[in-house]
XYZ file of N, CA, C and O in Angstrom:
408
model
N 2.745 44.585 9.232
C 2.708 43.341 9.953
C 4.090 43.042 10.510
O 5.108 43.346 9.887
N 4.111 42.363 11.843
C 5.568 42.393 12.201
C 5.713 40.717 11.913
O 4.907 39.789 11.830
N 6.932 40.829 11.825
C 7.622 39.473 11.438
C 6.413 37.842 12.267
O 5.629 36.973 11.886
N 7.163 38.444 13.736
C 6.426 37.350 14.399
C 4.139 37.088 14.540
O 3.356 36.454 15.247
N 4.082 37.874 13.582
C 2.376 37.803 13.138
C 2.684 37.326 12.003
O 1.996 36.320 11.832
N 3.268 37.488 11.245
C 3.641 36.719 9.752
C 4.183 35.280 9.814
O 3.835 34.362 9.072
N 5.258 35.209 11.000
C 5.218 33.371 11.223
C 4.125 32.818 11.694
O 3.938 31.617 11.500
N 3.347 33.469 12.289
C 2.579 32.604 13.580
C 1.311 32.392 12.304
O 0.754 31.294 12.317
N 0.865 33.395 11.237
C -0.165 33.101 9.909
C 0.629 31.670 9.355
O 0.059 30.587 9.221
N 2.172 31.949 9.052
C 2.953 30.910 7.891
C 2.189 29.928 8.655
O 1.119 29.588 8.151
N 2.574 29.325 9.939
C 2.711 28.239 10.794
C 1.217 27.691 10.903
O 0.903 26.519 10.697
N -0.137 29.284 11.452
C -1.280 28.226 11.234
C -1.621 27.915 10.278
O -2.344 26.919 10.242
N -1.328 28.501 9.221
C -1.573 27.423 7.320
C -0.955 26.211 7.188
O -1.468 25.320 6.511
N -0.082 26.097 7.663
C 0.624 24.880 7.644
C -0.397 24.103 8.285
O -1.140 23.403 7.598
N -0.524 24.165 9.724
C -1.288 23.256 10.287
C -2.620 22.909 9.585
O -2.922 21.718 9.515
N -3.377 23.768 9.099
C -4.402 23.538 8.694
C -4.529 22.665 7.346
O -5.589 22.205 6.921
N -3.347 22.526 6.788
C -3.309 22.059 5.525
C -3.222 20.320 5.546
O -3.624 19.570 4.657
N -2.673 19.996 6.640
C -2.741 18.908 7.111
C -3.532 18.455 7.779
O -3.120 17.743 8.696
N -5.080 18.667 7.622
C -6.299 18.637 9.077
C -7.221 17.481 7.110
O -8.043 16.564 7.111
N -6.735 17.967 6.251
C -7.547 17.327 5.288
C -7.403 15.674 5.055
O -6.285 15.159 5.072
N -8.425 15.003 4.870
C -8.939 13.566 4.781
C -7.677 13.439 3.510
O -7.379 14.466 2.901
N -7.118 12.378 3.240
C -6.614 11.853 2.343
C -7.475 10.852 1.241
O -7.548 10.968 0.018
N -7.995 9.996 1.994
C -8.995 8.806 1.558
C -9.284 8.082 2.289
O -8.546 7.404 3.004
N -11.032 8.110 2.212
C -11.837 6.870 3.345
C -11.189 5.281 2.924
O -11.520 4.302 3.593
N -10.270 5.160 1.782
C -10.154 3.620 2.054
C -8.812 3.656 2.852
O -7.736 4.152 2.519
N -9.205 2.921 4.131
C -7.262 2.179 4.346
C -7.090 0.968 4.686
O -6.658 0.403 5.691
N -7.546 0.608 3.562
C -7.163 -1.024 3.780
C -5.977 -1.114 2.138
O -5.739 -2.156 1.527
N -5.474 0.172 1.805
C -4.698 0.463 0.463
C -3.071 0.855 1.077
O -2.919 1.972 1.570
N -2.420 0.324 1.045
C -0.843 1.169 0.680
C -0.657 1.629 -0.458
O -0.755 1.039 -1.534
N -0.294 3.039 -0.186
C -0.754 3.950 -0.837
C 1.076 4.745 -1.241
O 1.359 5.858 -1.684
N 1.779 3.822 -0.924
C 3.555 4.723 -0.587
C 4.105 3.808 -2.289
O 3.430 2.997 -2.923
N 5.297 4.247 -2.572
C 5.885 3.852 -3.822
C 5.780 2.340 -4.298
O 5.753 2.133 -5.511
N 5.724 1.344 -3.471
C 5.570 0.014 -3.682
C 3.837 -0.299 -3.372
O 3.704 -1.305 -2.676
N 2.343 0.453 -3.806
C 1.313 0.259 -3.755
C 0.855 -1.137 -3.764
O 1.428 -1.965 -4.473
N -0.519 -1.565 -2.736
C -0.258 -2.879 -2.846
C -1.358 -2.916 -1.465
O -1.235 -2.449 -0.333
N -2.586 -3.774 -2.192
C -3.747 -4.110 -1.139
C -2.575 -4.939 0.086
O -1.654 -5.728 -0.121
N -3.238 -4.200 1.673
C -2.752 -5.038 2.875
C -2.909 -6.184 3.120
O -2.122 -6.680 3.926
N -4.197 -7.223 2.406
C -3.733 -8.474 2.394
C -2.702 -9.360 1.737
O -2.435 -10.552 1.888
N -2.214 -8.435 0.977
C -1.119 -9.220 0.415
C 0.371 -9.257 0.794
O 1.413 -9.702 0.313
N -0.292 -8.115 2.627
C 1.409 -8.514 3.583
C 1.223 -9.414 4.223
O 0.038 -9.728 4.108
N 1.716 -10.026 4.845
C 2.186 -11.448 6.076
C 2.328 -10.616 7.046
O 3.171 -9.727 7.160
N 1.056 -11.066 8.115
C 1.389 -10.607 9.664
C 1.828 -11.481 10.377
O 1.537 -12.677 10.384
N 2.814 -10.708 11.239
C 3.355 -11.581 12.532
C 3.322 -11.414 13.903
O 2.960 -10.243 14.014
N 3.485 -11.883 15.083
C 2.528 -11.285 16.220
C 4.180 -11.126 16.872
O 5.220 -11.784 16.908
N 3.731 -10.004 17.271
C 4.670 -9.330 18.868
C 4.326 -9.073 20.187
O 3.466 -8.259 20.525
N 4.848 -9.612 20.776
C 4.277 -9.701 22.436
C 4.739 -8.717 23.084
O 5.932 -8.417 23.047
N 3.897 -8.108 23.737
C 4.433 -6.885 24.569
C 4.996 -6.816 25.917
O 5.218 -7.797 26.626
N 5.165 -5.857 26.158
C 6.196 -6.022 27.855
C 4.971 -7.385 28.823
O 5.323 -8.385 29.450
N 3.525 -6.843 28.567
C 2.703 -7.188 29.218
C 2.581 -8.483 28.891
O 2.113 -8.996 29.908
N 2.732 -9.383 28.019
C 2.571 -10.776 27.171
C 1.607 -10.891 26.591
O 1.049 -11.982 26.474
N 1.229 -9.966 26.158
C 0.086 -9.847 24.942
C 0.085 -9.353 23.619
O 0.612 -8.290 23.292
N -0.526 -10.150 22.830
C -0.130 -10.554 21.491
C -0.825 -9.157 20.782
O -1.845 -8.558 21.123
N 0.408 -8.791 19.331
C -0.049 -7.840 18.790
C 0.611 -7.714 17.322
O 1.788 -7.472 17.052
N -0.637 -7.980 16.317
C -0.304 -7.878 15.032
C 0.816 -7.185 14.607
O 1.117 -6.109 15.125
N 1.443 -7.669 13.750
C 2.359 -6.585 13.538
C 3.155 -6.978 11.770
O 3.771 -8.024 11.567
N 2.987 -6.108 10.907
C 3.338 -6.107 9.379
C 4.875 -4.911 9.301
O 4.851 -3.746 9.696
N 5.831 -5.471 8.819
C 6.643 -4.538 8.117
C 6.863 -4.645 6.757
O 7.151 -5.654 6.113
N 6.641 -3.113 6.250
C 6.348 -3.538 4.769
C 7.690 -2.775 3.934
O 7.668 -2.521 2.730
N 8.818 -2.486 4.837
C 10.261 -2.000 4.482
C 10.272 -0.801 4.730
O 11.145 -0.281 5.425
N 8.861 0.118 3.959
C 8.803 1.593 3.864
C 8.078 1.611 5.200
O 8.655 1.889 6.251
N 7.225 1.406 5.143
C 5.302 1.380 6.635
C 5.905 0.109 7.868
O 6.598 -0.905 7.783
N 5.221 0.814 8.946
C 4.992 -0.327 9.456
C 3.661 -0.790 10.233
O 3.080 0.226 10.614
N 3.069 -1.785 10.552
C 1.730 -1.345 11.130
C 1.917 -2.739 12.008
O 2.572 -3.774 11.886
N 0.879 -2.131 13.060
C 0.674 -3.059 14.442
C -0.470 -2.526 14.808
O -0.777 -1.335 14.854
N -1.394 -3.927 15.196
C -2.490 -3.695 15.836
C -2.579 -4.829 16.807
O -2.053 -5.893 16.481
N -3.400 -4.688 18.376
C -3.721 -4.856 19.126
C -4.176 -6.534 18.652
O -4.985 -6.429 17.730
N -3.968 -7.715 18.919
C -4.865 -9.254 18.300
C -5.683 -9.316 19.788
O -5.311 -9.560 20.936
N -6.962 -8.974 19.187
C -8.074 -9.431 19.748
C -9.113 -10.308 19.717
O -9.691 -10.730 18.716
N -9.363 -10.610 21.074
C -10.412 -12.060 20.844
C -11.920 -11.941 19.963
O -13.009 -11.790 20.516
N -11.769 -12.017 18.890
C -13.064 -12.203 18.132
C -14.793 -12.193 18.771
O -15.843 -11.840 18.235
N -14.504 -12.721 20.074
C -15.928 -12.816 20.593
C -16.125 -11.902 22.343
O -17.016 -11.433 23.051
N -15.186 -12.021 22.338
C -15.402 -10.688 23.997
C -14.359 -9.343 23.408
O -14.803 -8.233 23.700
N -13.297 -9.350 22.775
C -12.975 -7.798 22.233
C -11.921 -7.797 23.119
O -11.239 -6.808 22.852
N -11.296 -8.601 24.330
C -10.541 -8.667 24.780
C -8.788 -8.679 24.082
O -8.560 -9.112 22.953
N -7.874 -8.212 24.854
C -6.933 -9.101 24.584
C -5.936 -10.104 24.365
O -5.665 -10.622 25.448
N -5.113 -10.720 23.197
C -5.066 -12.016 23.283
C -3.983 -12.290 23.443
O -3.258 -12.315 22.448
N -3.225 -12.725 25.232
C -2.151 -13.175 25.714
C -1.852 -14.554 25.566
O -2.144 -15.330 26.476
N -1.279 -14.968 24.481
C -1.296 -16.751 24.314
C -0.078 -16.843 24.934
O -0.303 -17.569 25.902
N 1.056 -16.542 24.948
C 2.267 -16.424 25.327
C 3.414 -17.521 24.722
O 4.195 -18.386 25.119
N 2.835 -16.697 23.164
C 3.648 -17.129 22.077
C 5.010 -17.179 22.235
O 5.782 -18.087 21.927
N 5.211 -16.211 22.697
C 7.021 -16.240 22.671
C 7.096 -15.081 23.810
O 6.185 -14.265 23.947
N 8.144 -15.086 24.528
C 9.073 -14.227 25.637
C 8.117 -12.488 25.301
O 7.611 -12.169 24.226
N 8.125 -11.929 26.159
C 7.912 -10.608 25.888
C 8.902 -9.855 25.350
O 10.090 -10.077 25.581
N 8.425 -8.793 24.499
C 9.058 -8.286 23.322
C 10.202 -8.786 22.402
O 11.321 -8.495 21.983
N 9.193 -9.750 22.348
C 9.952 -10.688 20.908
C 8.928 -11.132 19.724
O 7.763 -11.343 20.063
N 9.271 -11.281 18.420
C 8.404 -11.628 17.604
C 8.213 -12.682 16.882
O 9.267 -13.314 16.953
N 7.324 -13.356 16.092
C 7.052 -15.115 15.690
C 6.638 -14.725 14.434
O 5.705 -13.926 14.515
N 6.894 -14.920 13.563
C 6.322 -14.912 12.175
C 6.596 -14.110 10.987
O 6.770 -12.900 11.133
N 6.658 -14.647 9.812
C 7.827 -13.532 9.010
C 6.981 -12.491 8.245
O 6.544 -12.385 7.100
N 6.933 -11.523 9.774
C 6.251 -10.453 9.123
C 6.681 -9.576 8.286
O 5.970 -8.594 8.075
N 7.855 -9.704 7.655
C 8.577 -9.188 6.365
C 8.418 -9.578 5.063
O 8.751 -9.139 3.962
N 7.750 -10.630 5.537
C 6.820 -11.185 4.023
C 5.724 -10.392 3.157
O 4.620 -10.050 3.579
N 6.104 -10.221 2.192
C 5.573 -9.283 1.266
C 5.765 -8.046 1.190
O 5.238 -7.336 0.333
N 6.577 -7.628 2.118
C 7.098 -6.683 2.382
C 7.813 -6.085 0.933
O 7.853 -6.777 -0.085
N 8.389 -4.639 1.005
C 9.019 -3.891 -0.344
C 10.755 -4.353 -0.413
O 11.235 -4.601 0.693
N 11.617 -4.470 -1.501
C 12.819 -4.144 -1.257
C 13.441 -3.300 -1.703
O 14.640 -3.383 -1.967
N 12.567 -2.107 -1.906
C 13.172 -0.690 -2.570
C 13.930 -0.470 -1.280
O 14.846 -1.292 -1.297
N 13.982 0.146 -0.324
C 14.483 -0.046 0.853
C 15.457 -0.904 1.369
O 16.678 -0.804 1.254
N 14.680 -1.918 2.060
C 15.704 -3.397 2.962
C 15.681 -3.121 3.948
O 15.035 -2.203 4.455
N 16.608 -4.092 4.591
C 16.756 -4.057 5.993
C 17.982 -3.989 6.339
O 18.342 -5.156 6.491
N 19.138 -3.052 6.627
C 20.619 -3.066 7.060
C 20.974 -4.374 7.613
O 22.163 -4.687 7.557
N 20.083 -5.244 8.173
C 21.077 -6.296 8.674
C 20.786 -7.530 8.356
O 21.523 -8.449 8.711
């Protein structure tokens, strides 16, 4: 076998090893500070566009989702604050194994 057939096997095992399900639940943080997601504080971030978008930092994770209107699925431009800026202390509940440098 020549070298470069022996990386290109290493490399597709690799890939494949990472194609596996972890767990159907994710509503779990699952990283060193474990801890159901309702028990972070979301805060909304407005995008270039002025539309509002969930957003949790949990020190280690961070997660953002799209805030949509409950009854058309649309999205929800209230125009909380300036574009790309954020309202709410979404660092709440957050980990302090980590922190924040500033």
């Amino acid at each position: 076998m020549t070298r470069l057939t022996l990386v290109g096997l290493t490399c597709g095992a690799l890939v494949l090893t990472a194609c596996g399900e972890l767990s159907s639940e994710k509503g779990v943080d699952r990283g060193p500070d474990s801890k159901d997601l309702l028990d972070l504080q979301a805060g909304i971030w407005v995008d270039p566009n002025g539309c509002d978008h969930w957003i949790i930092d949990d020190g280690i994770e961070g997660y953002l989702s799209a805030r949509l209107d409950r009854n058309t699925g649309k999205p929800v431009c209230s125009g909380i604050a300036p574009p790309t800026q954020t309202v709410g202390n979404f660092k709440g509940g957050g980990t302090q194994i980590i922190g924040d440098p500033f």
